[in-house]
Short mmCIF file of C-alpha atoms in Angstrom, two decimals:
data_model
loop_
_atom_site.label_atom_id
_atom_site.label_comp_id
_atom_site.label_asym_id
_atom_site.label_seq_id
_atom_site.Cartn_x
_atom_site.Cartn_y
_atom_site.Cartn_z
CA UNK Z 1 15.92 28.86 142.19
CA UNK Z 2 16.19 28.99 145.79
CA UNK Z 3 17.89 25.89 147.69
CA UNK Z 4 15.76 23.52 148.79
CA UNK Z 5 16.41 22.04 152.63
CA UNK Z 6 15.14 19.15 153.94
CA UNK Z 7 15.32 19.16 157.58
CA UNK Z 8 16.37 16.23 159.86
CA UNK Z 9 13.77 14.83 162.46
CA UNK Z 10 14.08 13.68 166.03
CA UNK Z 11 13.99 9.60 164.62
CA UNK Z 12 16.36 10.65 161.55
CA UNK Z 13 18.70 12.13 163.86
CA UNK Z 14 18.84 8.92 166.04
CA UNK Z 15 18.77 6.14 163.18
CA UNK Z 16 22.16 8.46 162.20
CA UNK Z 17 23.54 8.20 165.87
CA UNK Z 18 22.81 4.54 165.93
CA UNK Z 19 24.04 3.93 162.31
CA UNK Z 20 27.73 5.85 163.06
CA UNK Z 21 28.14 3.45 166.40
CA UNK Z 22 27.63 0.80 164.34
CA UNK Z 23 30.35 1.51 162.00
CA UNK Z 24 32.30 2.09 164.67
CA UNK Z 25 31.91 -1.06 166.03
CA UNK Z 26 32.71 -2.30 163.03
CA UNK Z 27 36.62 -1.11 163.59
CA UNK Z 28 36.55 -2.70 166.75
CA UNK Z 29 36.76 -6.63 165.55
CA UNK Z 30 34.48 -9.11 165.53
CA UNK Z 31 33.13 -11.53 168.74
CA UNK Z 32 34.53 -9.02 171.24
CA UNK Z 33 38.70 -9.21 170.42
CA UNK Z 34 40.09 -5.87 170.23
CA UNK Z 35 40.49 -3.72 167.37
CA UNK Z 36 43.07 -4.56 165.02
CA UNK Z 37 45.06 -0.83 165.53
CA UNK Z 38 45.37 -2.06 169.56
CA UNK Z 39 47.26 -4.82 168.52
CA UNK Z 40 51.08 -5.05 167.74
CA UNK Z 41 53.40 -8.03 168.01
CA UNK Z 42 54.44 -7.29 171.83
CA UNK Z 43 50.85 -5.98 173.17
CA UNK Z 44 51.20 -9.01 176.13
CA UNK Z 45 55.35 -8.01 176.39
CA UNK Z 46 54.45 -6.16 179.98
CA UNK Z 47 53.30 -9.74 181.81
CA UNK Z 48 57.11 -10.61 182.47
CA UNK Z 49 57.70 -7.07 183.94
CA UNK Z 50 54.15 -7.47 185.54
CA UNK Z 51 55.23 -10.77 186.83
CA UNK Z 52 58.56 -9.66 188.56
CA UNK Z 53 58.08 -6.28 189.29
CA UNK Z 54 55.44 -7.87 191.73
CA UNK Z 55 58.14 -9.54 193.81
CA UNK Z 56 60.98 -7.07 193.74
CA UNK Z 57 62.74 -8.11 190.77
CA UNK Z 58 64.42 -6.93 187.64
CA UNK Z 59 62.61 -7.19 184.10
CA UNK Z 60 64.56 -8.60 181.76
CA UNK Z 61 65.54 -6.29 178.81
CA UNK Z 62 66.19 -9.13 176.19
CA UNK Z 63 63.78 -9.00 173.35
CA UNK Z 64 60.93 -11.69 173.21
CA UNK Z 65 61.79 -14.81 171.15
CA UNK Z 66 59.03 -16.16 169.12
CA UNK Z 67 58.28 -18.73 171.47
CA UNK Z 68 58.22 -16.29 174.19
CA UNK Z 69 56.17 -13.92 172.46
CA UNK Z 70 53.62 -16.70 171.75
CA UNK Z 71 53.31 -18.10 175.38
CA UNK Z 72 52.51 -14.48 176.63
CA UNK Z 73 49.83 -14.47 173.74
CA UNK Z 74 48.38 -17.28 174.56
CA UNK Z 75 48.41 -16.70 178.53
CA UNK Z 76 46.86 -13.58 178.59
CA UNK Z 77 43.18 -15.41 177.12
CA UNK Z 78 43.50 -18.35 180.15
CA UNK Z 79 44.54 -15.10 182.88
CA UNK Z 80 41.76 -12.47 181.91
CA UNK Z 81 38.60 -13.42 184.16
CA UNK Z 82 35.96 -14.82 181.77
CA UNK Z 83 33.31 -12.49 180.51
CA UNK Z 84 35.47 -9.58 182.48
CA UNK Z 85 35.12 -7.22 179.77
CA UNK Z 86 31.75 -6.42 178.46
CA UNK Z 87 30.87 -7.13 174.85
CA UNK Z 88 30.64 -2.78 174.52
CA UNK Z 89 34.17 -2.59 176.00
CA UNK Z 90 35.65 -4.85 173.77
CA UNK Z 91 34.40 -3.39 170.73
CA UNK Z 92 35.66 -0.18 171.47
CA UNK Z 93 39.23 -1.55 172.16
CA UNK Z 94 39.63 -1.41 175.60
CA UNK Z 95 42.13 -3.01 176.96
CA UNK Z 96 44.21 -3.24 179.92
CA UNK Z 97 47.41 -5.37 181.93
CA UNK Z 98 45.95 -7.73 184.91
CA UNK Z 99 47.87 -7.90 188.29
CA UNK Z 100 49.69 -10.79 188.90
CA UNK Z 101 48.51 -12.69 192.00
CA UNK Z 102 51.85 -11.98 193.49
CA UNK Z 103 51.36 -8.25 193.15
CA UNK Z 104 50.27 -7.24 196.85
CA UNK Z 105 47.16 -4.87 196.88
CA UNK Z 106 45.38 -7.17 193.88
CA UNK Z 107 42.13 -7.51 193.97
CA UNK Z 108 40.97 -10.40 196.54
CA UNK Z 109 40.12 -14.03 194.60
CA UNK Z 110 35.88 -13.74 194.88
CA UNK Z 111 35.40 -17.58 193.48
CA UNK Z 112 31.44 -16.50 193.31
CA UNK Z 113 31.81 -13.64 191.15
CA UNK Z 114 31.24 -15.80 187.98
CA UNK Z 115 28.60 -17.30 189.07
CA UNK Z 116 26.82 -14.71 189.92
CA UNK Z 117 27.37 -12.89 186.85
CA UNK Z 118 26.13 -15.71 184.89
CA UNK Z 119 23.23 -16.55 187.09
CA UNK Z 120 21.96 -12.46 187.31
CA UNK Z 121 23.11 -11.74 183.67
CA UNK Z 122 19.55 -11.83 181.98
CA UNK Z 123 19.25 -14.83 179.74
CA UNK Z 124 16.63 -15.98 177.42
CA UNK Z 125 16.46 -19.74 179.23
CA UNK Z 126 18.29 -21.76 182.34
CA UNK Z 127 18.98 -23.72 179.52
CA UNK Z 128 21.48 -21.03 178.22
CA UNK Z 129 23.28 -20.57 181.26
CA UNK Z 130 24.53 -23.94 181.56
CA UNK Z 131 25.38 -23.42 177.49
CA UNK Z 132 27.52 -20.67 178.56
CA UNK Z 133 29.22 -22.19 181.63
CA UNK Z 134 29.85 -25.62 179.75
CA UNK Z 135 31.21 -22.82 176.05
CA UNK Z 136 33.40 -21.43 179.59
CA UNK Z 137 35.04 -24.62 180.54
CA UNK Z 138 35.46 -26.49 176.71
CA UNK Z 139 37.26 -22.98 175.67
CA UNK Z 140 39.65 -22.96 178.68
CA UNK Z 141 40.15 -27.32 177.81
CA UNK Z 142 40.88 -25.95 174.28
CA UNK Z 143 43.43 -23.57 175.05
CA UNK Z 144 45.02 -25.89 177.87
CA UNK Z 145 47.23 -28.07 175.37
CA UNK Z 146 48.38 -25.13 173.05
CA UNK Z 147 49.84 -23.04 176.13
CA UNK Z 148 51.43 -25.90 177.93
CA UNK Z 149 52.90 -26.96 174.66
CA UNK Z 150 54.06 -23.41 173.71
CA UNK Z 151 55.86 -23.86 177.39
CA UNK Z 152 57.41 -27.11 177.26
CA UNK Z 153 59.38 -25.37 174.00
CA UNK Z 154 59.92 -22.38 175.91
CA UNK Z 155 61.17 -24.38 178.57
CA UNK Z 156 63.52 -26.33 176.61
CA UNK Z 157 65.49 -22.98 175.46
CA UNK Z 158 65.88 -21.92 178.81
CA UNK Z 159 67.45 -24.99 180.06
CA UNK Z 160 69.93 -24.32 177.10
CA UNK Z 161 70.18 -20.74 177.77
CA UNK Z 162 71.20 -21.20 181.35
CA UNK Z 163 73.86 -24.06 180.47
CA UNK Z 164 74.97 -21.81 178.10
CA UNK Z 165 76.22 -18.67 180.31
CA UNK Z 166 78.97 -20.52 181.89
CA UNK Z 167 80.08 -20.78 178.11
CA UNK Z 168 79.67 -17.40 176.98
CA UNK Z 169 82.91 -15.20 176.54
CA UNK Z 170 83.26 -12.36 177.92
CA UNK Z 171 79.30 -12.18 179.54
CA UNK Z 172 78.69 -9.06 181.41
CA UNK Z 173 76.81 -8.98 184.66
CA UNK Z 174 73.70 -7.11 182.50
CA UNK Z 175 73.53 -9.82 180.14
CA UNK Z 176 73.27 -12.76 182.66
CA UNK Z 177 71.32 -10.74 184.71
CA UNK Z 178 68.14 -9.87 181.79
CA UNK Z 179 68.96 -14.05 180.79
CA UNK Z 180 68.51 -14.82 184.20
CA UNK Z 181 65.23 -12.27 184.62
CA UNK Z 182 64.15 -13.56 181.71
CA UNK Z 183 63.75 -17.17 182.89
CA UNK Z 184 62.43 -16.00 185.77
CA UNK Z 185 59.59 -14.15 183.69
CA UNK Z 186 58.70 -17.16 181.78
CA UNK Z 187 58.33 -19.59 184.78
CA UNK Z 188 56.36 -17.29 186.26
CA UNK Z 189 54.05 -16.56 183.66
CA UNK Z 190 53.52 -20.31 183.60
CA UNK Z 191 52.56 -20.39 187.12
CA UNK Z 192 50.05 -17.56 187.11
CA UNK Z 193 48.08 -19.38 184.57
CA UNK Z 194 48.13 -22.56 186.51
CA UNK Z 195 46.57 -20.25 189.78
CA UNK Z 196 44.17 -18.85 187.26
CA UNK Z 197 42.75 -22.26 186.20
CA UNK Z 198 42.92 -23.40 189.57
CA UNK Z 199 40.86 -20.44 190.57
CA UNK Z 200 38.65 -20.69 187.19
CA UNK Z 201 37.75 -24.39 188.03
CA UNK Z 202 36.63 -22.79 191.75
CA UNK Z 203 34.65 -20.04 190.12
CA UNK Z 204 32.83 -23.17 187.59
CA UNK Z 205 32.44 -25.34 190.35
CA UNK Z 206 30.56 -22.57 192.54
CA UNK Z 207 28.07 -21.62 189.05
CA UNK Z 208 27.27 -25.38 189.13
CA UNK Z 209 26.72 -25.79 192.44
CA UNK Z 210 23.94 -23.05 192.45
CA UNK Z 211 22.72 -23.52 188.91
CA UNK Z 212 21.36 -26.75 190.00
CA UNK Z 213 19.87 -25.94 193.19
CA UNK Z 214 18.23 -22.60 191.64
CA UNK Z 215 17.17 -24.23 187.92
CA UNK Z 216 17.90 -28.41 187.53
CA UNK Z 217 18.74 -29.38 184.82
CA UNK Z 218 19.95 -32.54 182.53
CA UNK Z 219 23.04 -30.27 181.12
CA UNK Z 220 24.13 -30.42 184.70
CA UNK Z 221 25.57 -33.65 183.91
CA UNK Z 222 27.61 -32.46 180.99
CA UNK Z 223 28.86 -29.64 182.89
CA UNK Z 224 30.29 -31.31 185.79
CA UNK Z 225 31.99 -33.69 183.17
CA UNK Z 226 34.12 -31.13 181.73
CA UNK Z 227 34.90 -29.17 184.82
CA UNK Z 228 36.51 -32.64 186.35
CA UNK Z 229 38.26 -33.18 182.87
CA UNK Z 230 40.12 -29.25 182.94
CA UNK Z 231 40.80 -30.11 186.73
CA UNK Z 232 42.18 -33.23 185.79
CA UNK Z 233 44.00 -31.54 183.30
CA UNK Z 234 45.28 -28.88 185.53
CA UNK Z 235 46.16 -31.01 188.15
CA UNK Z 236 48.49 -33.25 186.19
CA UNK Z 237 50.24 -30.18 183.45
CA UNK Z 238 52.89 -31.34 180.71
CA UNK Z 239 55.28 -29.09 183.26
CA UNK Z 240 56.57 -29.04 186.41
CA UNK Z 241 57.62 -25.72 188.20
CA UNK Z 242 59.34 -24.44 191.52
CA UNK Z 243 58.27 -21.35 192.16
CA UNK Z 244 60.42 -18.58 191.52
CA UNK Z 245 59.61 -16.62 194.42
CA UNK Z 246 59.59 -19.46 197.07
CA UNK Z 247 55.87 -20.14 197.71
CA UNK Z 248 52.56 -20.59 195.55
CA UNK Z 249 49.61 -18.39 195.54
CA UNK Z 250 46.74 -19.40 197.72
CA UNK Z 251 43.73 -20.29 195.25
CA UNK Z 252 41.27 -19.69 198.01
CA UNK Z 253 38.72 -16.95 198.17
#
């Protein structure tokens, strides 16, 4: 009996297409983090070279402590731009290092480029785009006292490791050199999250500002509360920091 075949049509063939994206956006992880086989225990190691290597100095070579490993984790969330990655890109893994805002050649601070995602961004109601400035500015509250925590221990060590090198026997000039470097990473690291919240609370104040002027509304209020309370926040952290490199990064744009 001959075989029968049952060919595919035009809307068979695309329910396929859509159905295999789907599965593949299945391996990518859910609500936009990156796939699970992008990830490995140092995938945010390269902000203390990033960090240095954008003012002339060394990396350290010293392998992350714990602490360490978990400040650099929880930086990178607080120093990626909000909504900088589409939902699409996420899902399919991409991911890429930042420039410090040392780094000379970065990309200029545009504190309207938020807004005017979230005000051109279609959305189903004004309504929604205050819900998504005021999710915006309770996330980056939430993460605040996790991060500065995380530093205050990291902080700690260091002091400890740096009275400890005039004790050290026989310490080679590459040893204090990556302790040294590394110190230097984790300060900075610090600092370039307190720019980006400085620059964050710019960007929110600038959505607000025209989000009332274009579409008033009563969530205004609610808004405006929690942008003062992370710039209260911000303005006041758990640590205090010389810059390594001699100056601060101008917030302006």
């Amino acid at each position: 009996m001959p075989e029968k075949r049952f060919p595919i049509r035009a809307g068979q063939a695309l329910t396929l297409m859509l159905l295999g994206l789907a599965l593949c956006g299945c391996s990518g992880g859910d609500f936009g983090r990156t796939r699970e086989d992008f990830r490995n225990d140092d995938m945010h190691r390269w902000m203390g070279a990033e960090v240095t290597g954008s003012v002339g100095l060394r990396p350290s070579q010293f392998q992350l402590t714990d602490y360490e490993r978990q400040l650099r984790d929880q930086a990178y969330p607080l120093i990626e731009p909000p909504h900088s990655r589409p939902a699409w890109k996420s899902v399919f893994g991409d991911y890429k290092p930042l420039p410090s805002p040392w780094r000379q050649g970065a990309p200029a601070f545009d504190r309207s480029a938020y807004g005017r995602m979230l005000i051109d961004e279609p959305h189903r109601s004004d309504s929604s785009r205050y819900a998504q400035l005021i999710d915006d500015v309770r996330d980056d509250i939430t993460r605040f006292e996790p991060f500065f925590s995380t530093a205050v221990k990291v902080f700690d060590l260091d002091r400890k490791r740096n009275a400890s090198l005039a004790h050290v026997s026989e310490l080679s000039p590459r040893e204090r050199a990556d302790a040294v470097a590394r110190m230097e990473e984790n300060t900075m690291i610090v600092q370039w999250v307190q720019q980006c919240l400085e620059r964050r609370i710019s960007s929110y104040h600038w959505a607000l500002e025209r989000l009332v002027i274009q579409a008033p509304d009563n969530m205004a209020a609610e808004a405006d509360r929690l942008i003062n309370e992370l710039a209260a926040q911000t303005a006041n952290p758990p640590v205090a920091l010389q810059p390594v490199i001699g100056h601060a990064v101008s917030v302006r744009g």
